[in-house]
Each structure stands twice: as structure tokens, then as C-alpha cells.
């Protein structure tokens, strides 16, 4: 990674139980295993901060990832990473924070729209993001259409 490069990892939460309310759904045993497989792709990566949705399954996902990192990243809960958040707002917040290496833990449909927006500048979901899928983007800054998708890993 060259100097001045921003890396943004986007991780969808692991499989969660089908309970109500949606915000309180917890990871299943299989969901925890999915997250640990995805977290293995972050081994040795310079993740400085983890930003996670306040929903239970995203919090559990972020905590599992944080525990597996060689250098623990700061974990912060943010309200702008919920399923129905606006991907343009996420990009605005990332630029406001000025983070260089950040992991976002969130939900569909937001994660799929973020991939399309960062890679192609389009508010569409051109990539499948199953539970615990992990995308890696690099670029000068997290701006619509100006980042390059470097990898997309699926936990299945």
C-alpha cells in the first residue's frame, strides 16, 4: 500500500437468528463461524478503526473481528451504518473522519450499494454480499467511483 492510500474494508454481518425486533437479532453459531473465516482475511492488515452499526448482529461481528486482529483496532458504533442508511451519507462521514484504514461492519442493502458507489459511482448493488462477505477497496480517498475493488471474499 503506497503512502496516501486509503483502504476501506466492508464486512456484512454474519448469519443472524430470525427474531424480532430486527435491531436485536443475534449471530447464530454458524454466523460466528462465518465471521471468523472472514476475519482471517484481515490477518496482518493495518485496520486502524472498526466502525459498526448499532444493531446487535453487527456489534457481535465487529467484536469477533476486533478480537482476532493482531493489532486491535478501535471499535466505534455509528448510527449511519444501519440497513437503510444512505450510502452517500456513509461516504460523507468517512471523508469527514479522514481515516486511512477502516473496516465498516453493516448490513444489506447498504453494503451492496456502497460497493457499487465506491467502485462504479452508481447507487446500485452490482455485487452479491452474502452474510460475512468482505470487500477491500483502495484509493486516494473514499469517494464515489474513485476507489478500486481489490478483493471480495465470501464466507461460504
mmCIF file of C-alpha atoms in Angstrom:
data_model
loop_
_atom_site.group_PDB
_atom_site.id
_atom_site.type_symbol
_atom_site.label_atom_id
_atom_site.label_comp_id
_atom_site.label_asym_id
_atom_site.label_seq_id
_atom_site.Cartn_x
_atom_site.Cartn_y
_atom_site.Cartn_z
ATOM 1 C CA UNK A 1 0.000 0.000 0.000
ATOM 2 C CA UNK A 2 1.516 3.325 -1.033
ATOM 3 C CA UNK A 3 1.592 6.437 1.107
ATOM 4 C CA UNK A 4 -1.657 8.389 0.941
ATOM 5 C CA UNK A 5 -3.709 5.327 0.065
ATOM 6 C CA UNK A 6 -6.989 4.795 1.872
ATOM 7 C CA UNK A 7 -8.134 1.236 2.442
ATOM 8 C CA UNK A 8 -11.774 0.597 3.250
ATOM 9 C CA UNK A 9 -12.923 -2.902 4.124
ATOM 10 C CA UNK A 10 -16.678 -3.524 4.073
ATOM 11 C CA UNK A 11 -17.963 -6.529 6.008
ATOM 12 C CA UNK A 12 -21.555 -7.681 6.118
ATOM 13 C CA UNK A 13 -22.513 -9.160 9.499
ATOM 14 C CA UNK A 14 -22.650 -12.935 9.928
ATOM 15 C CA UNK A 15 -25.794 -15.056 9.777
ATOM 16 C CA UNK A 16 -28.312 -13.983 12.397
ATOM 17 C CA UNK A 17 -31.338 -15.558 14.035
ATOM 18 C CA UNK A 18 -34.742 -14.671 12.609
ATOM 19 C CA UNK A 19 -36.195 -12.878 15.607
ATOM 20 C CA UNK A 20 -37.831 -9.533 16.233
ATOM 21 C CA UNK A 21 -37.069 -6.736 16.507
ATOM 22 C CA UNK A 22 -34.620 -6.609 13.614
ATOM 23 C CA UNK A 23 -32.118 -4.476 15.527
ATOM 24 C CA UNK A 24 -31.825 -7.133 18.266
ATOM 25 C CA UNK A 25 -31.132 -10.156 16.036
ATOM 26 C CA UNK A 26 -28.063 -12.013 17.312
ATOM 27 C CA UNK A 27 -25.497 -14.072 15.410
ATOM 28 C CA UNK A 28 -26.099 -17.789 15.154
ATOM 29 C CA UNK A 29 -23.331 -20.307 15.835
ATOM 30 C CA UNK A 30 -22.895 -20.611 12.068
ATOM 31 C CA UNK A 31 -22.806 -16.822 11.784
ATOM 32 C CA UNK A 32 -19.968 -16.609 14.298
ATOM 33 C CA UNK A 33 -18.048 -19.231 12.298
ATOM 34 C CA UNK A 34 -18.635 -17.245 9.075
ATOM 35 C CA UNK A 35 -17.279 -14.091 10.695
ATOM 36 C CA UNK A 36 -14.165 -15.872 11.930
ATOM 37 C CA UNK A 37 -13.465 -17.175 8.397
ATOM 38 C CA UNK A 38 -13.804 -13.639 7.031
ATOM 39 C CA UNK A 39 -11.714 -12.187 9.855
ATOM 40 C CA UNK A 40 -8.855 -14.485 8.792
ATOM 41 C CA UNK A 41 -8.568 -12.386 5.597
ATOM 42 C CA UNK A 42 -7.763 -9.371 7.786
ATOM 43 C CA UNK A 43 -4.774 -11.046 9.460
ATOM 44 C CA UNK A 44 -1.793 -8.717 9.203
ATOM 45 C CA UNK A 45 -3.858 -5.898 7.690
ATOM 46 C CA UNK A 46 -3.396 -2.404 9.170
ATOM 47 C CA UNK A 47 -7.003 -1.866 10.284
ATOM 48 C CA UNK A 48 -6.940 1.256 12.462
ATOM 49 C CA UNK A 49 -10.609 1.584 13.286
ATOM 50 C CA UNK A 50 -13.736 -0.553 13.096
ATOM 51 C CA UNK A 51 -16.996 1.306 12.568
ATOM 52 C CA UNK A 52 -20.110 -0.765 13.199
ATOM 53 C CA UNK A 53 -23.862 -0.477 13.016
ATOM 54 C CA UNK A 54 -25.580 -0.359 16.414
ATOM 55 C CA UNK A 55 -27.616 -3.489 15.542
ATOM 56 C CA UNK A 56 -26.752 -6.497 17.719
ATOM 57 C CA UNK A 57 -25.526 -8.768 14.904
ATOM 58 C CA UNK A 58 -23.179 -6.074 13.560
ATOM 59 C CA UNK A 59 -21.826 -5.349 17.038
ATOM 60 C CA UNK A 60 -21.152 -9.043 17.621
ATOM 61 C CA UNK A 61 -19.482 -9.309 14.208
ATOM 62 C CA UNK A 62 -17.255 -6.292 14.906
ATOM 63 C CA UNK A 63 -16.268 -7.613 18.332
ATOM 64 C CA UNK A 64 -15.307 -11.009 16.880
ATOM 65 C CA UNK A 65 -13.164 -9.360 14.210
ATOM 66 C CA UNK A 66 -11.568 -6.996 16.713
ATOM 67 C CA UNK A 67 -10.589 -9.951 18.922
ATOM 68 C CA UNK A 68 -8.823 -11.695 16.012
ATOM 69 C CA UNK A 69 -6.715 -8.769 14.782
ATOM 70 C CA UNK A 70 -3.003 -8.865 15.595
ATOM 71 C CA UNK A 71 -3.091 -5.156 16.461
ATOM 72 C CA UNK A 72 -6.514 -4.409 17.964
ATOM 73 C CA UNK A 73 -8.357 -1.635 16.167
ATOM 74 C CA UNK A 74 -10.559 0.897 17.912
ATOM 75 C CA UNK A 75 -14.240 -0.091 17.749
ATOM 76 C CA UNK A 76 -16.845 2.634 17.349
ATOM 77 C CA UNK A 77 -20.615 2.360 16.975
ATOM 78 C CA UNK A 78 -22.114 4.745 14.431
ATOM 79 C CA UNK A 79 -25.753 5.371 13.590
ATOM 80 C CA UNK A 80 -25.066 5.836 9.861
ATOM 81 C CA UNK A 81 -24.322 2.149 9.131
ATOM 82 C CA UNK A 82 -27.816 0.656 9.580
ATOM 83 C CA UNK A 83 -29.517 -1.300 6.771
ATOM 84 C CA UNK A 84 -31.465 1.694 5.464
ATOM 85 C CA UNK A 85 -28.696 4.284 5.768
ATOM 86 C CA UNK A 86 -27.863 6.369 2.710
ATOM 87 C CA UNK A 87 -24.545 5.281 1.114
ATOM 88 C CA UNK A 88 -23.783 8.913 0.191
ATOM 89 C CA UNK A 89 -24.000 9.777 3.898
ATOM 90 C CA UNK A 90 -21.535 6.977 4.696
ATOM 91 C CA UNK A 91 -19.029 8.368 2.202
ATOM 92 C CA UNK A 92 -19.521 11.876 3.616
ATOM 93 C CA UNK A 93 -18.856 10.599 7.149
ATOM 94 C CA UNK A 94 -15.763 8.636 6.107
ATOM 95 C CA UNK A 95 -14.289 11.723 4.472
ATOM 96 C CA UNK A 96 -15.175 13.867 7.475
ATOM 97 C CA UNK A 97 -13.356 11.411 9.767
ATOM 98 C CA UNK A 98 -10.315 11.266 7.452
ATOM 99 C CA UNK A 99 -9.493 7.640 8.254
ATOM 100 C CA UNK A 100 -6.822 5.787 6.315
ATOM 101 C CA UNK A 101 -7.563 2.132 7.078
ATOM 102 C CA UNK A 102 -11.085 1.432 8.258
ATOM 103 C CA UNK A 103 -13.393 -1.571 8.489
ATOM 104 C CA UNK A 104 -17.131 -0.963 8.146
ATOM 105 C CA UNK A 105 -19.478 -3.594 9.590
ATOM 106 C CA UNK A 106 -23.016 -3.245 8.328
ATOM 107 C CA UNK A 107 -25.985 -4.802 6.527
ATOM 108 C CA UNK A 108 -27.703 -5.262 3.200
ATOM 109 C CA UNK A 109 -28.898 -3.325 1.301
ATOM 110 C CA UNK A 110 -26.359 -0.691 2.437
ATOM 111 C CA UNK A 111 -23.220 -2.782 1.878
ATOM 112 C CA UNK A 112 -24.195 -3.703 -1.680
ATOM 113 C CA UNK A 113 -24.990 -0.088 -2.539
ATOM 114 C CA UNK A 114 -21.677 1.053 -1.014
ATOM 115 C CA UNK A 115 -19.760 -1.368 -3.220
ATOM 116 C CA UNK A 116 -21.478 -0.017 -6.329
ATOM 117 C CA UNK A 117 -20.996 3.593 -5.270
ATOM 118 C CA UNK A 118 -17.307 3.315 -4.369
ATOM 119 C CA UNK A 119 -16.355 1.176 -7.367
ATOM 120 C CA UNK A 120 -18.582 2.492 -10.141
ATOM 121 C CA UNK A 121 -20.071 5.687 -8.767
ATOM 122 C CA UNK A 122 -23.528 4.116 -9.063
ATOM 123 C CA UNK A 123 -26.154 3.691 -6.352
ATOM 124 C CA UNK A 124 -26.809 0.078 -7.311
ATOM 125 C CA UNK A 125 -25.800 -3.267 -5.891
ATOM 126 C CA UNK A 126 -23.733 -4.916 -8.647
ATOM 127 C CA UNK A 127 -22.041 -7.333 -6.248
ATOM 128 C CA UNK A 128 -23.531 -10.119 -4.145
ATOM 129 C CA UNK A 129 -22.755 -9.634 -0.457
ATOM 130 C CA UNK A 130 -23.831 -12.709 1.462
ATOM 131 C CA UNK A 131 -23.505 -12.868 5.215
ATOM 132 C CA UNK A 132 -19.926 -12.242 6.376
ATOM 133 C CA UNK A 133 -18.750 -11.260 2.871
ATOM 134 C CA UNK A 134 -15.728 -8.962 2.973
ATOM 135 C CA UNK A 135 -14.769 -6.395 0.327
ATOM 136 C CA UNK A 136 -11.493 -4.450 0.175
ATOM 137 C CA UNK A 137 -11.250 -1.071 -1.587
ATOM 138 C CA UNK A 138 -8.216 1.132 -2.141
ATOM 139 C CA UNK A 139 -7.918 4.678 -3.400
ATOM 140 C CA UNK A 140 -6.773 8.190 -2.596
ATOM 141 C CA UNK A 141 -9.951 8.823 -0.587
ATOM 142 C CA UNK A 142 -13.329 7.135 -0.074
ATOM 143 C CA UNK A 143 -15.114 8.908 -2.913
ATOM 144 C CA UNK A 144 -17.836 7.635 -5.238
ATOM 145 C CA UNK A 145 -16.344 5.949 -8.297
ATOM 146 C CA UNK A 146 -12.751 6.683 -7.288
ATOM 147 C CA UNK A 147 -11.860 3.588 -5.296
ATOM 148 C CA UNK A 148 -10.740 0.264 -6.710
ATOM 149 C CA UNK A 149 -12.231 -3.021 -5.559
ATOM 150 C CA UNK A 150 -9.170 -5.150 -4.727
ATOM 151 C CA UNK A 151 -10.913 -8.233 -3.371
ATOM 152 C CA UNK A 152 -14.299 -9.675 -2.494
ATOM 153 C CA UNK A 153 -14.253 -12.693 -0.186
ATOM 154 C CA UNK A 154 -17.281 -14.775 0.698
ATOM 155 C CA UNK A 155 -17.500 -16.832 3.872
ATOM 156 C CA UNK A 156 -19.385 -19.683 2.213
#
